[in-house]
Coordinates of N, CA, C and O in Angstrom, one line a residue:
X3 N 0.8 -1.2 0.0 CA 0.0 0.0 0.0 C 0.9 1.2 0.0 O 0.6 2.2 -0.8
X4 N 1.8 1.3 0.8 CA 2.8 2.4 1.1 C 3.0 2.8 -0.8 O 2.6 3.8 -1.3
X5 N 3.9 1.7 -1.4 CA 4.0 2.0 -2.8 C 3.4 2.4 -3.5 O 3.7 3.2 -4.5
X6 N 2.1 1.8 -3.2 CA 0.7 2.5 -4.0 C 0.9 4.3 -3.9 O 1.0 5.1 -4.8
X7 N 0.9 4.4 -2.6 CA 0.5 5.9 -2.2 C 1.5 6.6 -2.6 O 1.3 7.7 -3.1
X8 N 2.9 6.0 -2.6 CA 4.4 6.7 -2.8 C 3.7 7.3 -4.3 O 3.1 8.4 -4.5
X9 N 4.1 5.9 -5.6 CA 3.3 6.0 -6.8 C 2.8 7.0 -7.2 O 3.2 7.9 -8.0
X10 N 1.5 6.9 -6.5 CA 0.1 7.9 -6.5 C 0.7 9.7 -6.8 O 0.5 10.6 -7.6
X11 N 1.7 9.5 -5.1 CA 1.9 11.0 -5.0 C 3.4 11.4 -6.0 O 3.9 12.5 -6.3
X12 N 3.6 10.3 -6.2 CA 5.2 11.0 -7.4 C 4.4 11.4 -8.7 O 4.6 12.5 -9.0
X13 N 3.5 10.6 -9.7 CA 2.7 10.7 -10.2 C 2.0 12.5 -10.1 O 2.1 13.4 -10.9
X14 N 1.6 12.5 -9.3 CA 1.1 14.1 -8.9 C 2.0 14.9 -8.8 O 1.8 16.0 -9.1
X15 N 2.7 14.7 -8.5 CA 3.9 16.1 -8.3 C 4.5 15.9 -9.5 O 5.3 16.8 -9.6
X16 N 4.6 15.2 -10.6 CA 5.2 15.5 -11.9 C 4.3 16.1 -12.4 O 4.7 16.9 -13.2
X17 N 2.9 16.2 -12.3 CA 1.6 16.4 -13.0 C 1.7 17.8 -12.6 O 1.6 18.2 -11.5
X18 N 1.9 19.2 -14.0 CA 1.8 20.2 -13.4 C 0.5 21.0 -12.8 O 0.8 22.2 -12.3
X19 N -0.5 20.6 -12.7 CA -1.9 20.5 -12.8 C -2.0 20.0 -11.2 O -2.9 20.6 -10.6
X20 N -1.4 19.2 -10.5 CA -1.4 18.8 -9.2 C -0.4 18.7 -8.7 O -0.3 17.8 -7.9
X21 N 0.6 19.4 -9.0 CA 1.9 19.4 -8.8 C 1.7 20.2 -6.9 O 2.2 19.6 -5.9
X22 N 1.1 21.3 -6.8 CA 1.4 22.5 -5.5 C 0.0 21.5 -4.9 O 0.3 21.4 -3.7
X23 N -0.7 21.0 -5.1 CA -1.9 20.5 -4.1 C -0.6 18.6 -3.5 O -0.3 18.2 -2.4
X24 N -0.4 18.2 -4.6 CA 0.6 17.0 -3.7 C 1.8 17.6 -3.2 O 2.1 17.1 -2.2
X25 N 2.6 18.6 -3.5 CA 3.6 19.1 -2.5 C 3.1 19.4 -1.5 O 3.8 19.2 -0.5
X26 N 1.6 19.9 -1.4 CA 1.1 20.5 -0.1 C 0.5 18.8 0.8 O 0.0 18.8 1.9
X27 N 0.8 17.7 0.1 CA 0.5 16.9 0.7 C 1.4 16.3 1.4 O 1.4 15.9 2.6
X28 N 2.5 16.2 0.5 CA 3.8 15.6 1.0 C 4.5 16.7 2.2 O 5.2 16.1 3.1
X29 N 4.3 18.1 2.3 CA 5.0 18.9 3.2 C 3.7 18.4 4.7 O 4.1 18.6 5.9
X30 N 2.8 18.1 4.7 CA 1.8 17.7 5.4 C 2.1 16.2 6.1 O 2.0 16.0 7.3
X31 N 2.4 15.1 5.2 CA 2.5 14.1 5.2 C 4.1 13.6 6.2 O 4.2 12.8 7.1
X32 N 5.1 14.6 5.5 CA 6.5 14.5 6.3 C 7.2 15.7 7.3 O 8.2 15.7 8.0
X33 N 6.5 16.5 7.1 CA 6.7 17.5 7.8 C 7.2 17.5 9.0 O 8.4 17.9 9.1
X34 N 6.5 17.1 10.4 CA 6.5 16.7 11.3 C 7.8 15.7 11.8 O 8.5 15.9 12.8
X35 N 7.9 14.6 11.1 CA 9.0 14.0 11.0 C 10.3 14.5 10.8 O 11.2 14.1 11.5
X36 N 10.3 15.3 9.9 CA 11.5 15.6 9.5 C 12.2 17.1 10.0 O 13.4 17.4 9.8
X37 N 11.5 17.8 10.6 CA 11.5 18.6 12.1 C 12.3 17.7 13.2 O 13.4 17.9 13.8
X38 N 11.2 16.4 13.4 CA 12.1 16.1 14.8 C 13.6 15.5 14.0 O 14.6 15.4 14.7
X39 N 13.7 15.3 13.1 CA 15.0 14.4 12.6 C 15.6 15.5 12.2 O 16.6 15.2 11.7
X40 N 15.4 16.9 12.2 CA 16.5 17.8 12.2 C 16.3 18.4 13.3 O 16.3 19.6 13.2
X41 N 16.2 18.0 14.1 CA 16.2 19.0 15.6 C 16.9 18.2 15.9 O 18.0 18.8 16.2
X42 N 17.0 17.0 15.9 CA 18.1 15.5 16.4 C 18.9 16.4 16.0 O 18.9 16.9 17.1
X43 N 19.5 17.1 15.4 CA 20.7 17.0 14.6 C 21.5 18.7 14.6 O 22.7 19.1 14.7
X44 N 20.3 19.4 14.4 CA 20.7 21.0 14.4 C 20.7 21.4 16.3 O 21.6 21.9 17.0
X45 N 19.6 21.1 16.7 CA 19.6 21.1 18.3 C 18.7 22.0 18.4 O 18.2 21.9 19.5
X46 N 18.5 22.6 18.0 CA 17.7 23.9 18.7 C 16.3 24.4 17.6 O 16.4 24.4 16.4
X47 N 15.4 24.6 18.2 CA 13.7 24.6 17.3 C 14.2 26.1 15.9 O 14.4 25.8 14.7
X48 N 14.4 27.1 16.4 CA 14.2 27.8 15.1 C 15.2 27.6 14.1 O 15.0 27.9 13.0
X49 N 16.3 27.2 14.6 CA 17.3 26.7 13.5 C 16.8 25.1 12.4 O 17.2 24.6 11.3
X50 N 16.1 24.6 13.4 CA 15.4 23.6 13.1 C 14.1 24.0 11.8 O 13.9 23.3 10.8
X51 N 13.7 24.6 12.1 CA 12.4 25.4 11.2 C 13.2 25.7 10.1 O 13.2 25.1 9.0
X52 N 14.2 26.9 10.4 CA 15.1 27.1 9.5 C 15.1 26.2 8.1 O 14.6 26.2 7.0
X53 N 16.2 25.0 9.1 CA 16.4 23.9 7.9 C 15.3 23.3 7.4 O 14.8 23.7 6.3
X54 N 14.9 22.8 7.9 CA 13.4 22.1 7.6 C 12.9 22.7 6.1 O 12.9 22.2 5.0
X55 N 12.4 24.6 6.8 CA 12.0 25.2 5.6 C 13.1 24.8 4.0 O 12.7 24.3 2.9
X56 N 14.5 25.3 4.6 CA 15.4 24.8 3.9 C 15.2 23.5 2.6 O 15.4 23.4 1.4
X57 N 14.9 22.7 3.3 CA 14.5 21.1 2.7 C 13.4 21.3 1.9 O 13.4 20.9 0.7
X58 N 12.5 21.7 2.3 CA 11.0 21.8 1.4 C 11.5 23.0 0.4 O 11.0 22.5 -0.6
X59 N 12.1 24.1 0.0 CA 12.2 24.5 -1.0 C 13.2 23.4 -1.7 O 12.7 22.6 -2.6
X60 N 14.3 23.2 -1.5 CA 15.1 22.4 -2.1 C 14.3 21.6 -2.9 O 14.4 21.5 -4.1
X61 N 13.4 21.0 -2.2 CA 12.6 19.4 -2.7 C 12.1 20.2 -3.5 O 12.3 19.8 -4.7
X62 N 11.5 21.2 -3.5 CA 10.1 21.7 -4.7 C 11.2 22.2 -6.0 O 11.0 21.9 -7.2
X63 N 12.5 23.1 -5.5 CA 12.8 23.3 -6.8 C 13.3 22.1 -7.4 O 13.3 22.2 -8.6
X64 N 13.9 20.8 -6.6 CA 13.9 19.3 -7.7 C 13.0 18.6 -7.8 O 13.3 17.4 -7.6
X65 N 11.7 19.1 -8.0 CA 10.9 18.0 -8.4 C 10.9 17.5 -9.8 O 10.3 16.5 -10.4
X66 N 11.3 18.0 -10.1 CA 11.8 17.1 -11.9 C 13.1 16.4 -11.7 O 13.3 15.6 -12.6
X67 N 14.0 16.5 -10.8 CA 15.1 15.8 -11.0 C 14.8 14.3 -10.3 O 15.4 13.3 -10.7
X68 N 13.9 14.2 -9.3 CA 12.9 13.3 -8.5 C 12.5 12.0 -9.7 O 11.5 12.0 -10.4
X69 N 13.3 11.1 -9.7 CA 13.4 10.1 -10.4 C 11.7 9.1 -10.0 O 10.8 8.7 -10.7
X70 N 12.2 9.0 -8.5 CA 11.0 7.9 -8.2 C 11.6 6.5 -7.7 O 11.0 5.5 -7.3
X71 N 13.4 6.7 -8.1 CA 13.7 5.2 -7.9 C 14.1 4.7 -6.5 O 14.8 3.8 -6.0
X72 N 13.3 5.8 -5.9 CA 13.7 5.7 -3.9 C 12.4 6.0 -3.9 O 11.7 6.3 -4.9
X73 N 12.1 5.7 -2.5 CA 11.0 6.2 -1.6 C 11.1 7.8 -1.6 O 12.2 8.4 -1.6
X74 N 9.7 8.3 -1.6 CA 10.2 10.0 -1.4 C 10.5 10.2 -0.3 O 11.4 11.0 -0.2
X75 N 10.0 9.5 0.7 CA 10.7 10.0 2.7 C 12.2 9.6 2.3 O 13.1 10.2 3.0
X76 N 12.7 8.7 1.5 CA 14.3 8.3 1.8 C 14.8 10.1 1.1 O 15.6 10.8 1.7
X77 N 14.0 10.6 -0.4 CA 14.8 11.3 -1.3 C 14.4 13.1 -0.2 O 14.6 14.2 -0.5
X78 N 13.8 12.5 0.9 CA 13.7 13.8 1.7 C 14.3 13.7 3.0 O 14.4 14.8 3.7
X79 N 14.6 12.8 3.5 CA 15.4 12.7 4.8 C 17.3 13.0 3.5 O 18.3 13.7 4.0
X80 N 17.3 12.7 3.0 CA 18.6 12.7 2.3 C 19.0 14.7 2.2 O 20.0 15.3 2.6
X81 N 17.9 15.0 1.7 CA 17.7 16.3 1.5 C 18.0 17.1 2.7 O 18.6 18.2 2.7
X82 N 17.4 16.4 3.9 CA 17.4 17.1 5.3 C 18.7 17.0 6.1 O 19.3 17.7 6.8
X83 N 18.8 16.0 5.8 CA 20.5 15.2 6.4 C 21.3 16.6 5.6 O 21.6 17.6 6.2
X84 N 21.7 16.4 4.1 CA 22.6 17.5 3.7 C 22.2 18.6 3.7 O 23.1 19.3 3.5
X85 N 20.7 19.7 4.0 CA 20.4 20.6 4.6 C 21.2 21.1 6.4 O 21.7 22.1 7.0
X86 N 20.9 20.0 6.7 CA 21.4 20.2 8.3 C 23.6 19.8 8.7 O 24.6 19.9 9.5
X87 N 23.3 19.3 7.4 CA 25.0 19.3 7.2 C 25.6 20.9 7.0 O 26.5 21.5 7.6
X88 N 24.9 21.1 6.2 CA 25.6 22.5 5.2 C 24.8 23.5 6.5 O 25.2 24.7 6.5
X89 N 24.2 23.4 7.3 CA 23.6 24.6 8.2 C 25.0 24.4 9.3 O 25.8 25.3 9.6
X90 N 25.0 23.0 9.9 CA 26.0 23.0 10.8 C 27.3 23.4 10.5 O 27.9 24.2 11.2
X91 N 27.7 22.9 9.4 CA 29.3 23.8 8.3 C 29.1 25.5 8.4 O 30.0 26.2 8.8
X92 N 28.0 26.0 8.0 CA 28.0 27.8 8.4 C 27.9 28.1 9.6 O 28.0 29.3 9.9
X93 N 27.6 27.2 10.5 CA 27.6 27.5 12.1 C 28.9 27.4 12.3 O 29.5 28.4 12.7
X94 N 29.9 26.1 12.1 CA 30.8 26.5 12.1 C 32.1 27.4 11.9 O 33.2 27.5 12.4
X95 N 31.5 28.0 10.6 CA 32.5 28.8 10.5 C 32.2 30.1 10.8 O 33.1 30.9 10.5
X96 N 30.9 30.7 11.3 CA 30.6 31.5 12.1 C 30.9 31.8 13.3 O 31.0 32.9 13.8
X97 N 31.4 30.2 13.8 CA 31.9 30.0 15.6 C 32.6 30.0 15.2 O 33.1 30.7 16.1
X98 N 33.8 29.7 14.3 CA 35.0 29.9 13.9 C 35.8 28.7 14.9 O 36.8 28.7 15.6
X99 N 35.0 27.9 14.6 CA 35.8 26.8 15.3 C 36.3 25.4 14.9 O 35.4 24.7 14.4
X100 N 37.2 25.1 15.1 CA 38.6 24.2 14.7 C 38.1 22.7 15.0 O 38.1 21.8 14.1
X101 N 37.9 22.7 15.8 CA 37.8 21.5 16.3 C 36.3 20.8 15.9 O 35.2 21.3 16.3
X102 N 36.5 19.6 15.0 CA 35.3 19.0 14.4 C 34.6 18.1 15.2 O 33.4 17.9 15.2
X103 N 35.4 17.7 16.0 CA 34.4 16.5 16.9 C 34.1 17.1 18.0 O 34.5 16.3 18.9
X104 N 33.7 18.1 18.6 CA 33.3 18.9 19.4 C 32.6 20.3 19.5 O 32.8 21.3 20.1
X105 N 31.6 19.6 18.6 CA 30.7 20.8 19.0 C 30.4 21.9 20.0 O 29.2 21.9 20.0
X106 N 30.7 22.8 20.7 CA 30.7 23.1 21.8 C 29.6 24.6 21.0 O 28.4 24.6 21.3
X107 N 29.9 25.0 20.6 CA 27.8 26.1 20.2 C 27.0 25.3 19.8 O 26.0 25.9 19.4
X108 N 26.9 23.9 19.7 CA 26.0 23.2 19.8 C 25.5 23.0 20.7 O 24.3 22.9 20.6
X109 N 26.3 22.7 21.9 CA 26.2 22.4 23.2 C 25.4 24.0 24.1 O 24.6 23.9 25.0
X110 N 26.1 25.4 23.5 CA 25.2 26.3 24.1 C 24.4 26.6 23.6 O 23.6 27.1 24.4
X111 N 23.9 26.5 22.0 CA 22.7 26.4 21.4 C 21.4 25.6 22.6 O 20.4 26.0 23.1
X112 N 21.9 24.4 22.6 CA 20.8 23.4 22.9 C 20.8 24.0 24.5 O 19.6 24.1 24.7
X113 N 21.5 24.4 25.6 CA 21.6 25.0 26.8 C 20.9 26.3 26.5 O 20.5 26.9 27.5
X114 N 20.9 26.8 25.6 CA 19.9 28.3 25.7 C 18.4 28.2 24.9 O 17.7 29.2 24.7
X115 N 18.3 27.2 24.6 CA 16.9 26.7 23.9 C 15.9 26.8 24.8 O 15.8 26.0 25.8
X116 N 14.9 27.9 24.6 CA 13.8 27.9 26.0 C 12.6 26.8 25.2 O 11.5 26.6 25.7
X117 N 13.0 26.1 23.9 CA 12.2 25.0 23.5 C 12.3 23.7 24.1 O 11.3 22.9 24.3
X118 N 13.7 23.3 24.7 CA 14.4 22.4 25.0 C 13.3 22.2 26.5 O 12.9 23.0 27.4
X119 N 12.8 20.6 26.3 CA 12.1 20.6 27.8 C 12.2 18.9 28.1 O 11.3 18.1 28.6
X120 N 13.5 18.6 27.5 CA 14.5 17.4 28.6 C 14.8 17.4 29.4 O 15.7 18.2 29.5
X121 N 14.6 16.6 30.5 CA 15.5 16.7 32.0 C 17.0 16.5 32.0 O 17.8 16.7 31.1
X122 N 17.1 16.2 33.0 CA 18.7 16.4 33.4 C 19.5 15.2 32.7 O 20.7 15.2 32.6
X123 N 18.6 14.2 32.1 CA 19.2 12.3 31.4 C 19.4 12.9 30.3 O 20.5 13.0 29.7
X124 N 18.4 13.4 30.0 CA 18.0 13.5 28.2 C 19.2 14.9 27.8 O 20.0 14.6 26.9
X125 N 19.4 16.2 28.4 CA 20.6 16.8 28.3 C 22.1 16.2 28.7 O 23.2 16.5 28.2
X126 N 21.8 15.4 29.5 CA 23.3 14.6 29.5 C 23.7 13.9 28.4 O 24.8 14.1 27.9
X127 N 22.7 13.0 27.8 CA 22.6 12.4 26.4 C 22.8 13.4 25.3 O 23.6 13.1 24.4
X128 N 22.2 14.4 25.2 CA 22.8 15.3 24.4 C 23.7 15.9 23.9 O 24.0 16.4 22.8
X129 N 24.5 16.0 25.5 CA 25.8 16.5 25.3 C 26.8 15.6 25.0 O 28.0 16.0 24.8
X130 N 26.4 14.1 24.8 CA 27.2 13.0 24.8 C 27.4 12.6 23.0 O 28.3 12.3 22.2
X131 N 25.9 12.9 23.1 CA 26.1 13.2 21.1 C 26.4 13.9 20.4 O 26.5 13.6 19.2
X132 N 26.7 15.4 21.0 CA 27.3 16.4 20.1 C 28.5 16.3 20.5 O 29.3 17.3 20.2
X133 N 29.0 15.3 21.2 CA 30.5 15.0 21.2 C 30.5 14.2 20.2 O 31.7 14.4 19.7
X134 N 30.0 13.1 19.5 CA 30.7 12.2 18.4 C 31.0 12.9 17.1 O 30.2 13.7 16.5
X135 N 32.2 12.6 16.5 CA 32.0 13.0 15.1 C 30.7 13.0 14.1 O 29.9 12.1 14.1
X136 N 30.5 13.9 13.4 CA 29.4 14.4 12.8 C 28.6 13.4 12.2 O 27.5 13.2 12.5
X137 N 29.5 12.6 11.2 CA 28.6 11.0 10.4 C 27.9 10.4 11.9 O 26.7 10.2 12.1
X138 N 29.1 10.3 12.9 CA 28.4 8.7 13.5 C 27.0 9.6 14.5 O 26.0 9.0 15.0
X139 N 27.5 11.0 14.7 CA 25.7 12.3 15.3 C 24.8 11.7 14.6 O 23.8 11.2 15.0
X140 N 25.3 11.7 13.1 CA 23.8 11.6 12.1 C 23.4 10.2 11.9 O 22.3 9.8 11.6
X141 N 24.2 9.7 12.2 CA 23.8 7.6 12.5 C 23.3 7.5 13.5 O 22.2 7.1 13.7
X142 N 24.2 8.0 14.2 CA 23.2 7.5 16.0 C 22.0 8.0 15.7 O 21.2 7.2 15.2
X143 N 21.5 9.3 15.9 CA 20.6 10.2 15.7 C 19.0 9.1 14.7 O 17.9 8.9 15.1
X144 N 19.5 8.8 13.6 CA 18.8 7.8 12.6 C 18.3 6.7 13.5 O 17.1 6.3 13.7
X145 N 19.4 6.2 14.0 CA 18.9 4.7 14.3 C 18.1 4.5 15.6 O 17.1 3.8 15.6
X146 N 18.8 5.5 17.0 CA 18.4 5.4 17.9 C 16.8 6.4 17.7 O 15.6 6.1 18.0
X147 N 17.2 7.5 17.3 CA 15.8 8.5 17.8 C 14.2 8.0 16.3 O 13.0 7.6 16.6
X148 N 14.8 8.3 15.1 CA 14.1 7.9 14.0 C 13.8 6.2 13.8 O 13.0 5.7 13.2
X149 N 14.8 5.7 14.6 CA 14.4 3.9 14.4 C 14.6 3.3 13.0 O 13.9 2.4 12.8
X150 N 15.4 3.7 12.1 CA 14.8 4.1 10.4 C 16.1 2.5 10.6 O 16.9 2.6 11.5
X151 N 16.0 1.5 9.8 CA 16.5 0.4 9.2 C 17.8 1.0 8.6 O 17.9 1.9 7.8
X152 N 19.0 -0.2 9.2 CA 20.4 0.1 8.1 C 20.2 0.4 7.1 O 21.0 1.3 6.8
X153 N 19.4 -0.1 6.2 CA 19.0 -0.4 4.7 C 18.6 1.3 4.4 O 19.1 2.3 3.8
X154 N 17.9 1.1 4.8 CA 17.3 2.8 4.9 C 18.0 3.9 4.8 O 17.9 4.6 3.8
X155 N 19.0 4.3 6.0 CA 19.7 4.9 6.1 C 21.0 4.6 5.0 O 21.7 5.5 4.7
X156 N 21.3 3.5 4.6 CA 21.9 3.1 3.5 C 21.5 3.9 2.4 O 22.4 4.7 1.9
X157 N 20.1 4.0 1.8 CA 19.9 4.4 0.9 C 20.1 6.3 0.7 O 20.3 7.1 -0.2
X158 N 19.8 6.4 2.2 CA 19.6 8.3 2.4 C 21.2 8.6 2.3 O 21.6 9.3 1.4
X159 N 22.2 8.0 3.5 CA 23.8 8.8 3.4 C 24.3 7.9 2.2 O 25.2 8.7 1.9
X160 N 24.3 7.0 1.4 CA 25.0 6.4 0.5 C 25.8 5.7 1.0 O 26.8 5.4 0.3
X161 N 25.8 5.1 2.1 CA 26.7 4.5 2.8 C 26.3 2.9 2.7 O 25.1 2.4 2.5
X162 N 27.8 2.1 3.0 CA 27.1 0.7 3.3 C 26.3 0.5 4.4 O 25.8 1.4 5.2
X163 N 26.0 -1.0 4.6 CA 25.0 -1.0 5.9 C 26.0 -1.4 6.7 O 25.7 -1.3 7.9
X164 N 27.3 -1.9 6.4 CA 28.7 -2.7 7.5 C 28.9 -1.1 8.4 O 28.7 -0.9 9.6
X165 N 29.3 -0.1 7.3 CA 30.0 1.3 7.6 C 29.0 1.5 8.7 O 29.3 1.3 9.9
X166 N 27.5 2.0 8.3 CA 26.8 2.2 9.5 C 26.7 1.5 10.8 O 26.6 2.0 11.9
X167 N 26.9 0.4 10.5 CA 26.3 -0.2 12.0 C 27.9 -0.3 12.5 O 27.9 -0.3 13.7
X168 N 29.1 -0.3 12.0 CA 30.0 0.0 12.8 C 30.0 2.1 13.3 O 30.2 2.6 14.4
X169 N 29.6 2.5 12.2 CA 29.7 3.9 13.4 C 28.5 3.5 14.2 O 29.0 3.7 15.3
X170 N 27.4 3.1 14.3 CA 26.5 3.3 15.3 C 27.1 2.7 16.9 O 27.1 3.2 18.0
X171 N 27.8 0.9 16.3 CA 28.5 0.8 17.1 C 29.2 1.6 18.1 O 28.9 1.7 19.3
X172 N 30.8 2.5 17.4 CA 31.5 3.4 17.6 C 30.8 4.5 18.7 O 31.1 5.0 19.8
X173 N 29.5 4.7 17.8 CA 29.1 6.2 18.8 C 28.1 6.0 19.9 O 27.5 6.9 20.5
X174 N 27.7 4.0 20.3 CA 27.3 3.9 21.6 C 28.4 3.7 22.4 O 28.3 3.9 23.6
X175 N 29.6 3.3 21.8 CA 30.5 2.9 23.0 C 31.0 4.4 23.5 O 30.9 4.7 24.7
X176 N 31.5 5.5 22.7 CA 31.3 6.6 22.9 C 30.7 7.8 23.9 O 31.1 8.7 24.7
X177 N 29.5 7.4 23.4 CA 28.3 8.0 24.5 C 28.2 6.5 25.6 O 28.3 6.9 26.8
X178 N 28.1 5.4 25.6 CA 28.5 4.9 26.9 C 29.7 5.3 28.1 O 29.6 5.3 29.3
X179 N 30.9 5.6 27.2 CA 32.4 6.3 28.2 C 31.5 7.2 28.6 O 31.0 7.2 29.7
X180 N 31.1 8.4 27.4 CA 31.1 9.9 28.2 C 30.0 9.9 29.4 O 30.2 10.7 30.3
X181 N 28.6 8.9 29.6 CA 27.6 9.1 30.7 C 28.7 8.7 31.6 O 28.9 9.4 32.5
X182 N 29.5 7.5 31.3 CA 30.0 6.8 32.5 C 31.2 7.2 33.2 O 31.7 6.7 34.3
X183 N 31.7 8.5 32.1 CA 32.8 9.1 32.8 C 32.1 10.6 33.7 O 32.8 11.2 34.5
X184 N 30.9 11.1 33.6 CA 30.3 12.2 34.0 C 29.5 11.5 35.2 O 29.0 12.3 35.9
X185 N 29.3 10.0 35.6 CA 28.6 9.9 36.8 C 29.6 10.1 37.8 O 29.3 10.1 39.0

């Protein structure tokens, strides 16, 4: 059924006649989702909106390049993933900061977020993940928060499924040291 509906709605957005009523479907349909999977990632709600917005133009100005030979959620998480890449690359060079596996305006981003309404676990975990290098952020982030299948995420970073599940590996043992070095 899913494929049916995929079908249905790729079908309509090539159709220029229902092209803006199925975009307004699909921004309805994934919207929501792909907010929380770039909040996983950017940290903070209006930078979040930001990107987000970011992704939904992108997608509308490629909707001719939109093949169909993916799922549209894979060819829009892919979109959001390098949306929230390229937002965090101008953050950093705004913070002007050197150091790649350490986010640290990530870390006061998400500390001055009056959106942020995690307790004291869920910010400790936070700070545990904006410590891993950026791929195995956007893995963990996938697997643990989105639940999305190797295969899946295979298809959105281009990556194998060995590569992923060793960073996912990598960035639990990671964030296991850092809780267990902070108790």
């Amino acid at each position: 059924m899913q494929n049916d509906s995929n079908n249905n709605l790729h079908e309509q957005l090539k159709a220029p006649e229902t092209r803006r009523k199925a975009f307004s479907t699909l921004v309805n349909t994934y919207g929501e989702r792909l907010y929380w999977h770039i909040r996983k990632l950017v940290l903070t709600h209006e930078d979040s909106n930001d990107v987000l917005q970011n992704t939904f133009i992108k997608a509308w100005t490629n909707l001719d390049s939109f093949r169909g030979e993916s799922k549209i959620s894979t060819w829009l998480y892919r979109i959001a993933v390098n949306e929230s890449i390229t937002f965090l690359n101008k953050q950093r060079k705004i913070a002007a900061q050197i150091a790649e596996e350490e986010d640290f305006f990530l870390l006061d981003n998400l500390e001055s977020d009056s959106f942020f309404d995690g307790d004291a676990a869920e910010l400790k975990l936070q700070k545990a993940i904006i410590r891993l290098p950026e791929k195995q952020r956007i893995v963990f982030t996938m697997k643990y928060y989105d639940e999305l299948k190797y295969e899946e995420m295979s298809e959105i970073l281009d990556t194998s499924v060995g590569a992923l599940k060793a960073s996912y590996h990598h960035a639990v043992k990671k964030i296991e040291s850092f809780l267990t070095e902070e108790d």
